[in-house]
Amino acid sequence: MKLSLDDLAIFGGRPAFAEPLHVGRPNIGDRARLLERINDLLDRRWLTNEGPYVREFELRIAALAGVPHCIATCNGTMALEIGIRAAGLSQEVIVPSFTFVATAHALQWQGITPVFCDVDPATHTLDPGRVEELITPRTTGIIGVHLWGRPCNIGALGEIARHRGLKLLFDAAHAFGGSHRGRMIGGFGDAEMFSFHATKFLNSFEGGAIVTADADIAARARMMRNFGFVDYDDVRYVGTNGKMAEVAAAMGLTSLESLAEFVEVNRRNYHLFRIGLKGIPGVSLLPYDESERCNYQYVVLEIDEQAAGISRDLTQQVLHRENVLARRYFYPGCHRMEPYRSYFPSARFMLPQTERLVQRVLSLPTGTAIGPEEIRTMCDLVRFARDHAPAIATRLARPEPAAETPA
Ligand code: T4K
């Protein structure tokens, strides 16, 4: 508990945490079970190329997402790239800029122009009204991102896609285990893509998956993942190597066995943050819709500098010095990163909500590596920084006293 400004690490006090607290510390399941599986795959000498663990993982993911087809990949970006190609997207595709850059890169990597669309300030996901305005004769699809695991406005986006003859895909990298109107994420649009990266709710070290109810998309994605092969010596499509390794599937299967525990810890953490941050002026915690299934993997603050009297960046600076490595996901927005910044220098004028959000959001460490005591301390730090914001800013602006030089 910090009692005075001098206690803050930014002013020379001892950091609140001896070791850094990270956003995205992996959730790890039963180690013994994982090692058993790794021994099995070594004994089998079947390490990749649609091995038994990958097939089992695909069946489990498809069942949990409530879809007939799952194609596991080596990472989420590859799942996006293959999903986009298998769905036949080309020319221009509408995507949010307020997302991890992989969503845009997966298009640009294959010569498709990402057309950045603004988000709804309340949900942080694509604003359907803005999507309509960006449709041109070159538009072939829309990719919504279920940011922070909170579903897009799936109904409205579906209507637009149907009326305008566009494909609708979802980047569901954050949303495994969530639901929308009682149906699991994974079954919406033409296809959805998950990430099972180490930092995600469910991890397979690195990994991803395309899930779909469309048998044609699934068949194409499966071929494309394996160089376009349909049989020995028979290539039908341009393809890549997007396969998931057996060791990754072993980790994925082991993580799946602890899914209920991961949700429970994340949910507990989210509620402790809610209690600990309650009533701090200008600081709000992004809510989950608890009438749906949620994975609670992200604890995201919005800091309104006017109301809080402290900026997001100063809050982050204070926290970092205390060894709380809070992240500014997804600053500064894809449209301000290369090559998009050079391609679309005026994009920022079209993205007022994105521009506003990238200055306000801050992700805090949560997950199974974080306990109640750490959460209490993090909340106390945010509150203390907010309550003493003017004094912190003034003291930081003061020039450091010159070090004494020996005579
Ligand atoms: N779409 C969306 C919306 C996404 O958010 C992502 C990925 C993708 C698509 C693409 O999926 P993948 O191709 O990645 O499967 C991290 C992750 O690498 C990335 O997967 C994730 N989104 C993104 C939001 O976060 P960085 O550049 O911020 O990673 P890094 O190395 O700074 O790690 C994040 C934190 O996690 C660090 O504070 C340390 C901690 N960490 C990380 C790893 C890898 C650990 O404690 N242990 C670990 O093993 O991108």
XYZ file of C-alpha atoms and ligand atoms in Angstrom:
457
model
C 0.000 0.000 0.000
C 1.487 3.330 -1.069
C 0.969 6.033 1.546
C 2.907 8.922 0.074
C 4.366 10.003 -3.252
C 7.826 8.978 -2.060
C 6.579 5.386 -1.836
C 5.968 5.296 -5.578
C 8.664 3.473 -7.538
C 8.596 6.270 -10.086
C 10.010 8.502 -7.307
C 12.511 5.986 -6.006
C 10.301 3.862 -3.739
C 10.482 0.081 -3.755
C 8.337 -1.389 -6.587
C 5.073 -2.909 -5.374
C 6.053 -6.191 -7.047
C 9.509 -7.750 -6.992
C 8.817 -9.595 -10.258
C 6.985 -8.172 -13.291
C 3.282 -8.942 -13.684
C 2.545 -9.520 -17.381
C -0.571 -9.194 -19.477
C -0.844 -12.490 -21.316
C 0.908 -14.820 -18.880
C -0.058 -18.268 -20.199
C -2.767 -20.368 -18.577
C -1.149 -23.747 -18.017
C -3.066 -26.942 -17.361
C -1.992 -30.303 -15.952
C 1.756 -30.653 -16.597
C 1.855 -34.394 -15.911
C -0.874 -34.964 -18.491
C 0.980 -32.798 -21.025
C 4.248 -34.663 -20.494
C 2.408 -37.972 -20.836
C 1.026 -36.819 -24.186
C 4.456 -35.622 -25.324
C 5.926 -39.007 -24.446
C 3.142 -40.683 -26.421
C 3.776 -38.645 -29.526
C 7.508 -39.299 -29.295
C 6.846 -43.029 -28.915
C 4.547 -42.903 -31.941
C 7.118 -40.929 -33.945
C 4.276 -38.974 -35.476
C 5.144 -35.348 -34.935
C 3.045 -33.362 -37.414
C 0.966 -33.650 -40.651
C -2.521 -34.403 -39.330
C -1.429 -36.626 -36.486
C -3.856 -38.170 -34.002
C -3.605 -35.332 -31.471
C -4.343 -32.694 -34.113
C -7.357 -34.676 -35.303
C -8.611 -35.089 -31.736
C -8.045 -31.378 -31.041
C -10.016 -30.427 -34.164
C -12.944 -32.614 -33.137
C -12.969 -31.127 -29.631
C -12.813 -27.536 -30.900
C -15.542 -28.139 -33.497
C -17.778 -29.682 -30.820
C -17.205 -26.802 -28.390
C -17.803 -24.184 -31.093
C -20.881 -26.056 -32.321
C -19.694 -26.338 -35.936
C -19.094 -29.320 -38.204
C -15.616 -28.276 -39.406
C -12.410 -27.247 -37.665
C -9.035 -26.908 -39.379
C -6.250 -26.421 -36.861
C -3.303 -24.254 -37.899
C 0.165 -23.360 -36.674
C -1.032 -19.945 -35.408
C -3.971 -17.556 -35.508
C -2.506 -15.371 -38.249
C -2.228 -18.393 -40.521
C -5.836 -19.296 -39.692
C -6.857 -15.776 -40.789
C -4.791 -15.943 -43.986
C -6.151 -19.329 -44.984
C -9.718 -18.502 -43.930
C -9.637 -15.311 -46.016
C -8.322 -17.180 -49.052
C -10.611 -20.173 -48.676
C -13.632 -17.867 -48.453
C -12.557 -16.243 -51.746
C -11.987 -12.705 -50.471
C -10.137 -10.324 -52.799
C -9.755 -6.616 -53.670
C -11.142 -4.756 -50.607
C -12.249 -6.068 -47.243
C -13.686 -3.970 -44.414
C -11.970 -4.457 -41.037
C -11.558 -2.481 -37.830
C -8.311 -0.609 -37.274
C -8.749 -1.085 -33.523
C -7.346 -4.630 -33.437
C -4.044 -6.476 -33.333
C -2.177 -5.761 -36.559
C -2.431 -9.419 -37.654
C -6.058 -8.849 -38.740
C -4.953 -6.258 -41.321
C -1.715 -8.025 -42.259
C -3.539 -11.267 -43.049
C -5.269 -9.364 -45.875
C -2.398 -7.199 -47.057
C -0.048 -10.215 -47.086
C -2.111 -11.612 -49.938
C -2.626 -8.364 -51.835
C -6.081 -7.570 -50.432
C -6.668 -4.001 -49.238
C -7.855 -3.677 -45.644
C -10.382 -0.841 -45.558
C -10.367 0.452 -41.994
C -13.702 1.042 -40.370
C -14.475 2.781 -37.097
C -15.784 0.972 -34.039
C -18.684 1.509 -31.705
C -17.277 3.324 -28.632
C -19.348 1.201 -26.244
C -18.500 -2.235 -27.656
C -15.070 -1.568 -29.267
C -16.214 -3.687 -32.250
C -17.124 -2.741 -35.847
C -19.835 -0.098 -36.100
C -22.320 -1.527 -38.648
C -23.464 1.986 -39.641
C -19.922 2.913 -40.674
C -19.453 -0.420 -42.487
C -22.307 0.404 -44.882
C -20.622 3.695 -45.839
C -17.382 1.978 -46.844
C -18.829 -0.573 -49.262
C -17.690 -0.044 -52.862
C -17.951 -2.191 -55.994
C -14.540 -3.634 -55.003
C -15.654 -4.779 -51.547
C -15.789 -8.564 -51.231
C -16.157 -9.057 -47.522
C -16.235 -7.880 -43.928
C -14.081 -9.189 -41.094
C -15.409 -8.370 -37.638
C -13.154 -8.793 -34.605
C -14.702 -10.036 -31.341
C -12.358 -7.770 -29.410
C -11.596 -8.712 -25.791
C -13.801 -11.767 -26.394
C -16.920 -9.605 -26.629
C -18.945 -10.515 -29.721
C -19.426 -8.072 -32.597
C -22.893 -6.866 -33.536
C -23.269 -10.126 -35.425
C -26.925 -9.609 -36.365
C -26.413 -6.212 -38.020
C -23.211 -7.268 -39.795
C -24.962 -10.410 -41.045
C -27.806 -8.315 -42.468
C -25.376 -6.027 -44.320
C -23.404 -8.966 -45.699
C -26.592 -10.693 -46.906
C -28.032 -7.585 -48.570
C -24.788 -6.589 -50.241
C -23.663 -10.087 -51.252
C -20.503 -9.977 -49.134
C -18.684 -12.675 -47.228
C -18.635 -12.253 -43.467
C -15.747 -13.610 -41.424
C -14.857 -13.113 -37.782
C -11.454 -12.800 -36.185
C -12.311 -14.690 -33.011
C -8.721 -14.728 -31.696
C -9.915 -13.459 -28.296
C -13.263 -15.154 -28.117
C -12.842 -18.900 -27.718
C -15.327 -20.185 -25.139
C -17.713 -17.222 -25.492
C -21.292 -17.165 -26.698
C -23.656 -14.785 -28.464
C -27.402 -15.124 -27.851
C -26.752 -18.529 -26.370
C -24.814 -19.869 -29.380
C -21.097 -20.451 -29.118
C -18.682 -18.143 -30.950
C -17.310 -20.077 -33.910
C -20.607 -20.744 -35.658
C -21.251 -17.257 -37.046
C -20.665 -15.767 -40.508
C -19.018 -17.803 -43.252
C -16.109 -18.758 -41.001
C -14.447 -17.710 -37.751
C -10.787 -17.900 -36.833
C -9.371 -18.609 -33.376
C -5.888 -18.039 -31.972
C -4.395 -20.454 -29.460
C -1.258 -18.388 -28.897
C 0.468 -18.680 -25.504
C -1.188 -15.437 -24.372
C -4.709 -16.532 -25.260
C -7.399 -17.966 -23.004
C -6.813 -21.443 -24.455
C -3.272 -22.028 -25.621
C -1.420 -24.628 -27.621
C 1.949 -22.765 -27.307
C 1.296 -21.374 -30.824
C -1.816 -22.343 -32.738
C -5.044 -21.353 -34.373
C -8.089 -22.748 -36.138
C -10.618 -22.018 -38.844
C -14.097 -23.099 -37.827
C -17.007 -23.101 -40.226
C -20.296 -24.709 -41.148
C -19.470 -24.291 -44.849
C -18.193 -27.596 -46.244
C -16.611 -25.946 -49.316
C -14.673 -23.398 -47.297
C -13.573 -26.189 -44.953
C -12.381 -28.421 -47.803
C -10.426 -25.585 -49.437
C -8.914 -24.489 -46.117
C -7.818 -28.048 -45.359
C -6.062 -28.327 -48.735
C -4.490 -24.887 -48.507
C -3.111 -25.675 -45.066
C -1.152 -28.560 -46.611
C 0.360 -27.003 -49.781
C -2.870 -27.657 -51.748
C -2.479 -31.445 -51.666
C -5.634 -33.560 -51.948
C -3.746 -36.838 -52.167
C -0.188 -38.070 -52.613
C 1.289 -36.185 -55.601
C -2.009 -34.395 -56.345
C -2.035 -30.605 -55.794
C -5.255 -28.732 -56.664
C -4.750 -25.269 -55.169
C -2.022 -22.873 -54.317
C -1.329 -23.720 -50.719
C 0.974 -23.062 -47.833
C 2.270 -24.878 -44.809
C -0.141 -23.928 -42.059
C -0.209 -27.206 -40.166
C -0.410 -27.522 -36.412
C 2.283 -29.729 -34.863
C 1.389 -32.677 -32.621
C 3.142 -31.110 -29.639
C 0.950 -28.018 -30.015
C -2.185 -30.163 -30.194
C -0.987 -32.032 -27.080
C -0.800 -28.694 -25.251
C -4.175 -27.634 -26.699
C -5.862 -30.840 -25.551
C -4.319 -30.507 -22.109
C -5.455 -26.865 -21.872
C -8.985 -27.914 -22.853
C -9.123 -30.197 -19.820
C -8.616 -27.156 -17.564
C -10.989 -24.833 -19.399
C -13.531 -24.630 -16.575
C -10.803 -23.721 -14.097
C -9.363 -21.016 -16.406
C -12.802 -19.418 -16.777
C -13.423 -19.569 -13.053
C -10.119 -17.868 -12.168
C -10.577 -15.220 -14.874
C -14.134 -14.565 -13.701
C -13.038 -14.251 -10.072
C -10.262 -11.846 -11.130
C -12.622 -9.733 -13.223
C -15.002 -9.363 -10.260
C -12.148 -8.490 -7.893
C -11.033 -5.790 -10.333
C -14.596 -4.502 -10.484
C -14.710 -4.206 -6.710
C -11.206 -2.741 -6.439
C -11.687 -0.118 -9.141
C -15.208 0.890 -8.185
C -15.851 4.595 -7.935
C -12.534 5.849 -9.302
C -13.584 8.957 -11.240
C -12.846 8.707 -14.967
C -11.641 5.099 -14.775
C -13.998 2.426 -16.051
C -13.600 -1.301 -16.452
C -14.968 -2.746 -19.663
C -17.916 -4.950 -18.711
C -18.668 -8.474 -19.892
C -22.252 -9.500 -20.643
C -22.612 -12.168 -17.987
C -25.888 -13.446 -19.395
C -23.618 -15.018 -22.050
C -20.677 -17.362 -21.709
C -17.457 -15.328 -21.416
C -13.798 -16.252 -21.037
C -12.992 -13.035 -19.094
C -9.457 -13.172 -20.516
C -8.977 -9.393 -20.761
C -9.270 -6.780 -18.046
C -9.455 -3.530 -19.988
C -9.596 -0.088 -18.433
C -10.770 3.047 -20.152
C -9.228 6.147 -18.674
C -10.950 9.403 -19.502
C -8.217 11.948 -18.901
C -10.649 14.856 -18.476
C -12.657 13.127 -15.788
C -9.791 11.250 -14.126
C -7.283 14.090 -14.133
C -4.637 11.553 -15.191
C -3.800 10.287 -18.641
C -3.705 6.645 -19.643
C -0.006 7.016 -20.452
C 0.920 8.454 -17.066
C -1.085 5.691 -15.364
C 0.830 3.127 -17.409
C 4.146 4.790 -16.549
C 3.377 4.648 -12.817
C 2.274 1.003 -13.063
C 5.300 -0.055 -15.096
C 7.666 1.294 -12.479
C 5.784 -0.773 -9.900
C 6.402 -3.834 -12.123
C 2.824 -3.995 -13.413
C 3.407 -4.294 -17.153
C -0.001 -3.000 -18.254
C -0.334 -2.814 -22.058
C -1.843 -0.187 -24.365
C -3.522 -2.748 -26.631
C -4.170 -1.777 -29.473
C -2.315 1.523 -29.643
C -1.856 3.307 -32.042
C -4.367 1.480 -34.277
C -3.444 -0.393 -37.466
C -4.020 2.732 -39.576
C -1.077 4.388 -37.809
C 1.278 1.470 -38.447
C 3.215 0.771 -41.631
C 2.450 0.173 -44.404
C -1.093 1.417 -43.730
C 0.017 4.809 -42.411
C 1.704 5.509 -45.764
C -1.052 3.957 -47.879
C -3.890 5.799 -46.111
C -2.453 9.007 -44.604
C -5.928 10.476 -43.994
C -7.483 7.362 -42.446
C -7.449 8.964 -38.997
C -10.096 11.465 -40.055
C -12.463 8.577 -40.769
C -11.787 6.840 -37.456
C -12.685 9.262 -34.634
C -13.738 6.584 -32.139
C -10.637 4.490 -32.824
C -8.451 7.575 -32.415
C -10.122 8.287 -29.084
C -9.968 4.719 -27.776
C -6.303 4.149 -28.550
C -5.537 7.020 -26.149
C -7.709 5.625 -23.359
C -7.432 1.848 -23.108
C -5.113 -0.039 -20.816
C -5.030 -3.824 -20.361
C -4.130 -5.089 -16.901
C -2.551 -8.432 -16.012
C -5.031 -11.186 -15.214
C -5.278 -14.941 -15.792
C -4.224 -17.900 -13.694
C -0.836 -16.332 -12.850
C -2.547 -13.493 -10.944
C -4.076 -13.785 -7.478
C -6.452 -11.685 -5.324
C -3.686 -9.954 -3.362
C -1.978 -8.789 -6.567
C -5.283 -7.500 -7.912
C -5.936 -5.535 -4.734
C -2.499 -3.936 -4.999
C -2.957 -3.088 -8.704
C -6.327 -1.454 -7.972
C -4.844 0.498 -5.048
C -2.065 1.731 -7.338
C -4.520 2.923 -9.994
C -6.582 4.682 -7.325
C -3.520 6.248 -5.686
C -2.176 7.462 -9.042
C -5.560 8.974 -9.910
C -5.963 10.631 -6.504
C -2.469 12.163 -6.647
C -2.323 12.866 -10.369
C -1.538 16.617 -10.211
C 1.231 16.101 -7.643
C 2.742 13.223 -9.669
C 2.697 15.259 -12.874
C 4.222 18.316 -11.163
C 6.976 16.294 -9.563
C 7.788 14.497 -12.811
C 8.040 17.823 -14.600
C 10.549 19.128 -12.032
C 14.150 18.907 -13.236
C 16.208 16.262 -11.434
C 18.582 17.817 -8.894
C 22.063 17.885 -10.425
C 24.328 15.137 -9.129
C 27.116 16.476 -6.973
C 30.448 16.422 -8.727
C 33.526 15.669 -6.648
C 35.817 18.651 -6.202
N -6.172 -11.307 -34.183
C -6.169 -10.734 -32.968
C -7.310 -9.860 -32.586
C -5.112 -10.975 -32.086
O -5.094 -10.371 -30.871
C -4.052 -11.816 -32.483
C -2.932 -12.047 -31.599
C -4.119 -12.410 -33.761
C -5.198 -12.125 -34.585
C -3.037 -13.306 -34.280
O -2.973 -14.537 -33.578
P -1.539 -15.298 -33.463
O -0.937 -15.367 -34.866
O -0.664 -14.527 -32.526
O -1.939 -16.654 -32.943
C 0.702 -10.748 -28.337
C 0.559 -12.106 -28.968
O 1.779 -12.532 -29.555
C -0.528 -12.176 -29.991
O -0.858 -13.539 -30.146
C -1.787 -11.461 -29.519
N -2.801 -11.384 -30.529
C -1.438 -10.053 -29.088
C -2.644 -9.341 -28.553
O -0.502 -10.124 -28.032
P 2.627 -8.999 -28.414
O 3.532 -8.518 -29.501
O 1.944 -8.008 -27.576
O 3.374 -10.142 -27.559
P 4.442 -10.033 -26.384
O 5.605 -10.847 -26.775
O 4.657 -8.623 -25.992
O 3.710 -10.834 -25.204
C 2.636 -10.284 -24.515
C 2.819 -10.467 -23.017
O 2.661 -11.821 -22.679
C 4.171 -10.034 -22.497
O 3.950 -9.109 -21.474
C 4.807 -11.282 -21.904
C 3.691 -12.290 -21.816
N 4.097 -13.632 -22.252
C 4.207 -13.870 -23.582
C 4.573 -15.107 -24.022
C 4.698 -15.388 -25.504
C 4.401 -14.591 -21.321
O 4.317 -14.335 -20.106
N 4.737 -15.837 -21.743
C 4.849 -16.149 -23.072
O 5.137 -17.309 -23.420
O 1.509 -9.910 -29.112
